[in-house]
Coordinates of C-alpha atoms in Angstrom, one line a residue:
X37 CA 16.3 10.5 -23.0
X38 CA 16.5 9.9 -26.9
X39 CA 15.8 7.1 -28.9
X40 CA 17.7 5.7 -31.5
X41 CA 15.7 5.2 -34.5
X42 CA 16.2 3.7 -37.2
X43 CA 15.2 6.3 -40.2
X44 CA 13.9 8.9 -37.5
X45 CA 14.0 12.8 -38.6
X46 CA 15.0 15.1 -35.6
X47 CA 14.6 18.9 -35.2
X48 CA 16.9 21.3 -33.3
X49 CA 14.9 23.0 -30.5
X50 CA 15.6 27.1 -29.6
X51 CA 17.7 25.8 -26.7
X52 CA 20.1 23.4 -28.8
X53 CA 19.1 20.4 -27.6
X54 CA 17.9 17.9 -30.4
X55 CA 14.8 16.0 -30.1
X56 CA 13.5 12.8 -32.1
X57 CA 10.7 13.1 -34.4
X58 CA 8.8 10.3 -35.5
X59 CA 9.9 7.7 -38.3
X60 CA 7.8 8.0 -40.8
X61 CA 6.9 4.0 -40.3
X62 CA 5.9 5.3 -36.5
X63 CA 3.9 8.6 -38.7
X64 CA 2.3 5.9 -40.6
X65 CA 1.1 3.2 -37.8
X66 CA -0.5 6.4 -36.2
X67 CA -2.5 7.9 -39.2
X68 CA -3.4 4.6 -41.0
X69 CA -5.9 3.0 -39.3
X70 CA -7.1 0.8 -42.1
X71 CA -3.9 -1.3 -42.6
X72 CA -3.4 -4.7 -40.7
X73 CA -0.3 -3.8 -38.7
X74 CA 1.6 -6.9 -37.5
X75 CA 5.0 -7.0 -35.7
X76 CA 7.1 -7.4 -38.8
X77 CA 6.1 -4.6 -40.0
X78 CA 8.0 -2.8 -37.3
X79 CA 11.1 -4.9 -36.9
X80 CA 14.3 -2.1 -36.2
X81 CA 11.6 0.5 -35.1
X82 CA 10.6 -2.1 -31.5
X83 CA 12.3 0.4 -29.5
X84 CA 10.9 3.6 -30.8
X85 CA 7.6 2.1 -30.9
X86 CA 7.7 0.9 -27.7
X87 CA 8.3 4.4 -26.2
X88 CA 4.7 5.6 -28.5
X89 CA 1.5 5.4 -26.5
X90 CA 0.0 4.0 -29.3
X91 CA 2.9 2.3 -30.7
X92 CA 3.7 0.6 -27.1
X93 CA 0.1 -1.0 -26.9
X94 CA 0.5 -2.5 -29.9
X95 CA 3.8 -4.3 -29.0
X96 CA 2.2 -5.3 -25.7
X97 CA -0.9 -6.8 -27.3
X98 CA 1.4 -8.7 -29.3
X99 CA 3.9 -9.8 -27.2
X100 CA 0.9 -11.9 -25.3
X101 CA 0.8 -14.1 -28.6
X102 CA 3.8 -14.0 -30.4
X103 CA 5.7 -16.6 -31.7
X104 CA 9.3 -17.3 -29.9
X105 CA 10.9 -16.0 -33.0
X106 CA 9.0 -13.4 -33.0
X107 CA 9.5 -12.2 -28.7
X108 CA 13.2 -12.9 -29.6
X109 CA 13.3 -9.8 -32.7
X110 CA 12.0 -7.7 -29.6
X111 CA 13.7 -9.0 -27.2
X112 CA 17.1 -8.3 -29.4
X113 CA 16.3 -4.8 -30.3
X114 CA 15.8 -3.5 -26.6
X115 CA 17.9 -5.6 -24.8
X116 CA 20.7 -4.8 -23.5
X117 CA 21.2 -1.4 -24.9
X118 CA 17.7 0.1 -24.9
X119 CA 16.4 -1.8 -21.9
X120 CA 17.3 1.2 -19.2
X121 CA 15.7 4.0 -21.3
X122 CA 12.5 1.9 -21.9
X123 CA 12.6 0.4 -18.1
X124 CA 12.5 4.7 -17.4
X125 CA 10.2 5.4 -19.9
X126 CA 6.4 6.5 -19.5
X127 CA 4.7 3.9 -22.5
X128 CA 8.2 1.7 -22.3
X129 CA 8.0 0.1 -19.1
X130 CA 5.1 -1.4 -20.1
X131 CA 6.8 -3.6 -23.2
X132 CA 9.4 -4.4 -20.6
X133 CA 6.7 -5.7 -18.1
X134 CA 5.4 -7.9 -20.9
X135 CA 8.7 -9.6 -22.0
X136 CA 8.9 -10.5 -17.9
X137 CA 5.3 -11.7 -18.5
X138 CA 5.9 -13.6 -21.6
X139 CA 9.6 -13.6 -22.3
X140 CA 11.5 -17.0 -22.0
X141 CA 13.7 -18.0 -18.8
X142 CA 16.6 -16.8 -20.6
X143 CA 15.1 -13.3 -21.8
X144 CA 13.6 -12.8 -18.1
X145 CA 17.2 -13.8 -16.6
X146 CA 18.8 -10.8 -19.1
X147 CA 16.8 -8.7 -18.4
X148 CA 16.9 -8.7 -14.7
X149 CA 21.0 -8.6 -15.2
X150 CA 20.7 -5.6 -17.1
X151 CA 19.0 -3.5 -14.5
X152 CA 20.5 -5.4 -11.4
X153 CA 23.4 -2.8 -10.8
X154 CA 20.8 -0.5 -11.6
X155 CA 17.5 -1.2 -8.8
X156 CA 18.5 1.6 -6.5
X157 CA 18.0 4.2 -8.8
X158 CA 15.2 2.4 -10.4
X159 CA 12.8 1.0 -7.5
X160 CA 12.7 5.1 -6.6
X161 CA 11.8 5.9 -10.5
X162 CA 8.3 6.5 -11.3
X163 CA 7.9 3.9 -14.2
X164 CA 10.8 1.8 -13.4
X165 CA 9.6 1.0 -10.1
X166 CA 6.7 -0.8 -11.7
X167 CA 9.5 -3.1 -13.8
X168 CA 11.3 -3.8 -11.2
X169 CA 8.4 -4.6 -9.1
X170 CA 7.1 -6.9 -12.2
X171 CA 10.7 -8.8 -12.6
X172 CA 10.6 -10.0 -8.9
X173 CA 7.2 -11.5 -9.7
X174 CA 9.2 -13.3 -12.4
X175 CA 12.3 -13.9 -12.2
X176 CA 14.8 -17.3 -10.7
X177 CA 15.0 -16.9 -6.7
X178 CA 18.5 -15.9 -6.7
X179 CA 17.9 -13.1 -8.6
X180 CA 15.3 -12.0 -6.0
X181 CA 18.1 -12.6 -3.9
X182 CA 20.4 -10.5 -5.9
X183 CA 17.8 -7.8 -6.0
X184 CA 17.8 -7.9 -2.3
X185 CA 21.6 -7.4 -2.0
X186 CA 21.9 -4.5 -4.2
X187 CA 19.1 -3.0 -2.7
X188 CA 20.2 -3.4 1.1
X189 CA 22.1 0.0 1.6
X190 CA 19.5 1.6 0.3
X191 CA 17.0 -0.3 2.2
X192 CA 15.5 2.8 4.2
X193 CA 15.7 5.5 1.7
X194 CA 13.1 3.0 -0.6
X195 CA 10.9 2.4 2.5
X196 CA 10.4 6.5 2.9
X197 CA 10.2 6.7 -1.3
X198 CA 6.7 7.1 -2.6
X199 CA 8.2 4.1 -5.7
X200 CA 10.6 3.0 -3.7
X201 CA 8.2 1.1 -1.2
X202 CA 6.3 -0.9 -3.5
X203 CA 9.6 -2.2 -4.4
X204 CA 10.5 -3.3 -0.7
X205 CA 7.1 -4.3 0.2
X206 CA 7.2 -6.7 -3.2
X207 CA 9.9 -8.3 -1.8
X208 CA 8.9 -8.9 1.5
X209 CA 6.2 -10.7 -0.3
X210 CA 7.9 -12.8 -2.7
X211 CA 11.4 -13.0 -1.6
X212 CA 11.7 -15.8 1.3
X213 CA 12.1 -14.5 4.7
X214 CA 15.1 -16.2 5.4
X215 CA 17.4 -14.1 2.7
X216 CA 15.7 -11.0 3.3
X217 CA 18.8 -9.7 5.0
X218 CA 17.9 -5.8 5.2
X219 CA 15.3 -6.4 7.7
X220 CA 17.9 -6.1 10.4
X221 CA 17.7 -2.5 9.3
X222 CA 14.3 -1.6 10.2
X223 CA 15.6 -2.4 14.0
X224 CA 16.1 0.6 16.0
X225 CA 14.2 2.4 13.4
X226 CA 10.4 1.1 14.1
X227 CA 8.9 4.3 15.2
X228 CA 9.8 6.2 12.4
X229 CA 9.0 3.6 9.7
X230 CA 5.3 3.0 11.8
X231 CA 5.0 7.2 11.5
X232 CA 5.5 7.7 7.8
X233 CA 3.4 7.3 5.5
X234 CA 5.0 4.7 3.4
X235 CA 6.8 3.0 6.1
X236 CA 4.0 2.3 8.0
X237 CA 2.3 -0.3 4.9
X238 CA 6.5 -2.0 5.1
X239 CA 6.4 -2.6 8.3
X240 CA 2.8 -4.3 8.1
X241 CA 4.0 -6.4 5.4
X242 CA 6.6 -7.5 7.6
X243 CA 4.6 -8.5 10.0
X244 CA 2.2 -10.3 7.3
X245 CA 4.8 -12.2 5.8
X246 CA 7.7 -12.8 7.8
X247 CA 8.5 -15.2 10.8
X248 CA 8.6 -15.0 14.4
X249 CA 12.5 -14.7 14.6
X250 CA 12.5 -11.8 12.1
X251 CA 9.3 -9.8 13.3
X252 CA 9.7 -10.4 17.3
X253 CA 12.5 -7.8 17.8
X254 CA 10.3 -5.2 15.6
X255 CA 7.0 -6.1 17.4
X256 CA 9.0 -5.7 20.9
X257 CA 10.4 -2.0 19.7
X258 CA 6.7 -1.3 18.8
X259 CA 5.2 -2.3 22.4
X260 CA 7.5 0.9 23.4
X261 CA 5.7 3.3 21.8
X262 CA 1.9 2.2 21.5
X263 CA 0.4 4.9 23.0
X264 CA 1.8 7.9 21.1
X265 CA 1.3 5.6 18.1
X266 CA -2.0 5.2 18.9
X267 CA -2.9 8.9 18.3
X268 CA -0.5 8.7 15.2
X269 CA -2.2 9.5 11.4
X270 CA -0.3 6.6 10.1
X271 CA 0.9 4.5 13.4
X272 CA -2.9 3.9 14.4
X273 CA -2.9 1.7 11.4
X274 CA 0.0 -0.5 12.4
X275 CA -1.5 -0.6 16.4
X276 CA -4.9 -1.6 14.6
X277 CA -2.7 -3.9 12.1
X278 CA -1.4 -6.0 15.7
X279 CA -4.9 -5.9 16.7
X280 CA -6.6 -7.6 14.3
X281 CA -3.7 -10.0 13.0
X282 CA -1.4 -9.9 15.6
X283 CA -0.6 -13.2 18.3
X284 CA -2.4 -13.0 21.5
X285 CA 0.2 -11.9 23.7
X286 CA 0.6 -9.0 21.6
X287 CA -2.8 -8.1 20.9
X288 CA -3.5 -8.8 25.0
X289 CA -0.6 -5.8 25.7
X290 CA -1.7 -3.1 23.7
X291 CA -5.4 -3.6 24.8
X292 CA -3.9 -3.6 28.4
X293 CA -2.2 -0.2 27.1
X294 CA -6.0 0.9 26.1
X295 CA -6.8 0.1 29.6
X296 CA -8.2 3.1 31.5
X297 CA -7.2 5.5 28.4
X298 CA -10.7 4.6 26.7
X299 CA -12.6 7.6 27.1
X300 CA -8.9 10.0 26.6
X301 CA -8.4 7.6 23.2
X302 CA -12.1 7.9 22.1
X303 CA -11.8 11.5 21.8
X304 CA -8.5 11.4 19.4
X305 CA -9.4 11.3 16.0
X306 CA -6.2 9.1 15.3
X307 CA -6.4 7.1 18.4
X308 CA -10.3 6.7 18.5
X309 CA -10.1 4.1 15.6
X310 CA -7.8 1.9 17.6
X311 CA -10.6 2.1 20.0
X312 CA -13.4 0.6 18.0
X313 CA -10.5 -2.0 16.6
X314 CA -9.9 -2.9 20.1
X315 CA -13.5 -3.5 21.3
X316 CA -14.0 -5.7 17.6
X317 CA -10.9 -7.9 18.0
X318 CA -10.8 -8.2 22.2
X319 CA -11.4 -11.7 23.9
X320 CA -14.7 -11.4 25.5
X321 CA -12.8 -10.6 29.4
X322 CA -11.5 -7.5 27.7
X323 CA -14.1 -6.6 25.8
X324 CA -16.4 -6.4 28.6
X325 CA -13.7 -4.8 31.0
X326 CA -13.0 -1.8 28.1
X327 CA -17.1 -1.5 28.3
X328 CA -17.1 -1.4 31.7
X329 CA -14.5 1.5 31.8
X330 CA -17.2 3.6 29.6
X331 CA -19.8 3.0 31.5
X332 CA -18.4 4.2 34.9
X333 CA -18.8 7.7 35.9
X334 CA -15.7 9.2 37.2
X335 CA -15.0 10.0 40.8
X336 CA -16.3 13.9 39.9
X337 CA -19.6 11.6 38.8
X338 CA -19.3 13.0 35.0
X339 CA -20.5 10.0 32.9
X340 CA -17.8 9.2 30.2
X341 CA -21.1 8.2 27.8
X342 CA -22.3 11.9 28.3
X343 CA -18.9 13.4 27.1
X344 CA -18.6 10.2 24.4
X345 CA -22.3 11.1 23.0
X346 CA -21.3 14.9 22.2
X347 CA -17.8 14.1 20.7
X348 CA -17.1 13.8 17.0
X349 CA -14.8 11.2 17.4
X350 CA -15.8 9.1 20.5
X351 CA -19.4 8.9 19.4
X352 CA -18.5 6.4 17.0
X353 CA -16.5 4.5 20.0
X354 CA -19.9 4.6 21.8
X355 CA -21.7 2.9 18.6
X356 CA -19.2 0.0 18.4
X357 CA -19.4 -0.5 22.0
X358 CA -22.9 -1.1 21.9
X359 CA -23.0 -3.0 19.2
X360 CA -20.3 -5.7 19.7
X361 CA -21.7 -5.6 23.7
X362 CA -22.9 -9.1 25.4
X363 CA -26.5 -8.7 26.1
X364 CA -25.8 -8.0 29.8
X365 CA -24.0 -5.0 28.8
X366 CA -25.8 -3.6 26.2
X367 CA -29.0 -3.6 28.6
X368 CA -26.8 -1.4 30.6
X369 CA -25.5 0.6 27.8
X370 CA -28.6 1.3 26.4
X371 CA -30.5 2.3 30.2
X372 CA -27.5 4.8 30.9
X373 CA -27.4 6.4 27.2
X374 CA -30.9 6.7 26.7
X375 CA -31.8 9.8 29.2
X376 CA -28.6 11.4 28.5
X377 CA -30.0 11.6 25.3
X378 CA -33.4 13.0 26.1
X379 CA -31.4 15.6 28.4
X380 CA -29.6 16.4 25.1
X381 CA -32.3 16.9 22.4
X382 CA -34.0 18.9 24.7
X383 CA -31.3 21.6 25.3
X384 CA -29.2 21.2 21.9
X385 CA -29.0 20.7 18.1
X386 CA -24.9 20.9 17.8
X387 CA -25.2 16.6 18.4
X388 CA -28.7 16.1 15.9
X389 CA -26.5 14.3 14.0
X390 CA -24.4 12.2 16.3
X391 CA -27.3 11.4 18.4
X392 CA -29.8 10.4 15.2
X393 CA -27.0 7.6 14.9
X394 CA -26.8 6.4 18.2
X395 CA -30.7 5.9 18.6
X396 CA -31.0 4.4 15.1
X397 CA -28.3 2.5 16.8
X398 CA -30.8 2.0 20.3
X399 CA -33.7 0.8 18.0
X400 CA -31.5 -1.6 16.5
X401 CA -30.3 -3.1 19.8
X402 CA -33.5 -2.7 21.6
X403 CA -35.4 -5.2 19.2
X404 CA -32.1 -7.9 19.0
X405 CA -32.7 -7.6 22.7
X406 CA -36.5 -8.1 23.0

């Protein structure tokens, strides 16, 4: 990427290629600290400048409280034929984020035309993703809706992009729910957004900001698949995502999928976090029927609380149990956990750790019981 200076020297590299050196205005702003440096004294040098670490902080700073004669010089010099390399560029995109900031109506609008036929490659750039992000905060609705458009065949390559997603996720945000028209291709495709990393925080955002008409056919595709999501590294977080925000219906079906699973779930490091979200968000019926579940011994008469106390994972389930318990149950939790864990101390130090929680935890209960 080069820029085009005005006055600039440039030096021919072993390989051929030519690279810019610095004007000597751009030498000067960089070495003479004593000078009082305003934005005239840089006019035909904005984009060069801009494309400076030090030189781009200085724009920025005084793009918050210039003039309009002054944002219009800038604006000018970058826009349109400079405004891709800058949008691109590692200290540029941040003089373009400003002018979206500060810029007039007019300047925002030409800007967002200028990279419009641009936003797939953009939204999946490192810095441009942040621009692009920045203009949707900013710019006229039916540019978000433009945005939207131009981005719609690309819709699931951004979701999976580590840039890209920011992008999407911005507009499901801002962008209302009505004209987000690539939503209809996240159907058929909700188990592998909620198992990716990045798709996992869109499809949460859907469900955040979107209506019933547009999230019911996504939230019906997920009920499918709960229970290997459950033990997913990223699909726990959209089962704990329905649990805690999520309507009733939906919240009352994947606890009914929890439903004896608890002491399996518990011991999953994935799944064992949905565990403790389901005993913290449950109506009090379910609560105390998930409870229940961990408290009866199994028809070989192993206790699921001895097996619970001496895993990594379901001790924690254990903890939360007690502690979101009514006081009827937590008398019983507490009677059938507290010789298991005298048998333990006595014949093993592999759970000192677990089991110092869990009778700090005891004491705790004990005295809001007494």
């Amino acid at each position: 990427m080069h820029f085009y200076n005005h006055g600039a020297q440039f030096a021919r590299r072993r390989d051929g290629d030519t690279i810019a050196l610095r004007s000597p205005i751009l030498e000067e702003f960089r070495t003479n600290r004593t000078r009082k440096w305003e934005l005239c004294d840089i006019y035909g040098h904005i984009v060069e400048f801009s494309g400076d670490q030090h030189g781009s902080r200085f724009i920025q700073q005084k793009i918050e409280t210039a003039s309009s004669e002054e944002k219009q010089i800038i604006f000018d010099e970058i826009v349109p034929d400079n405004t891709l390399q800058l949008v691109q560029d590692v200290f540029g995109n941040y003089v373009i984020q400003k002018l979206f900031e500060h810029g007039t109506q007019v300047h925002k609008t030409l800007l967002a035309n200028a990279i419009e036929p641009h936003i797939a490659q953009l939204s999946v750039q490192m810095y441009a993703c942040r621009v692009v992000q920045k203009a949707i905060e900013y710019i006229l609705p039916e540019q978000q809706i433009a945005i939207v458009k131009e981005l719609e065949p690309h819709v699931l390559k951004c979701v999976k992009d580590a840039n890209g997603n920011h992008v999407v996720q911005k507009l499901i945000e801002r962008v209302p729910a009505d004209r987000l028209s690539f939503i209809s291709a996240f159907k058929g495709s909700v188990f592998e957004l909620s198992t990716h990393p990045y798709g996992c925080r869109v499809l949460q955002r859907c469900f955040e900001h979107l209506g019933e008409e547009q999230t019911r056919p996504l939230m019906d595709e997920l009920h499918k698949y709960i229970i290997n999501l459950m033990q997913d590294q990223f699909g726990n977080y959209v089962v704990q995502y329905v649990l805690e925000y999520g309507k009733q219906h939906d919240r009352a079906l994947v606890i009914s999928k929890l439903r004896g699973q608890m002491l399996h779930m518990s011991r999953h490091k994935f799944a064992s976090n949905v565990c403790e979200k389901a005993l913290l968000t449950a109506d009090a019926e379910s609560r105390r029927a998930l409870i229940l579940e961990v408290m009866t011994s199994k028809q070989d008469g192993v206790s699921p609380i001895a097996t619970m106390m001496k895993d990594q994972y379901a001790n924690y389930v254990l903890q939360r149990a007690v502690s979101v318990a009514d006081q009827e149950q937590k008398r019983e939790l507490i009677s059938k956990i507290k010789p298991q864990l005298v048998s333990m101390r006595r014949y093993s130090s592999a759970y000192s750790k677990h089991l110092l929680s869990i009778e700090r935890l005891l004491t705790q209960a004990g005295e809001s019981l007494s």
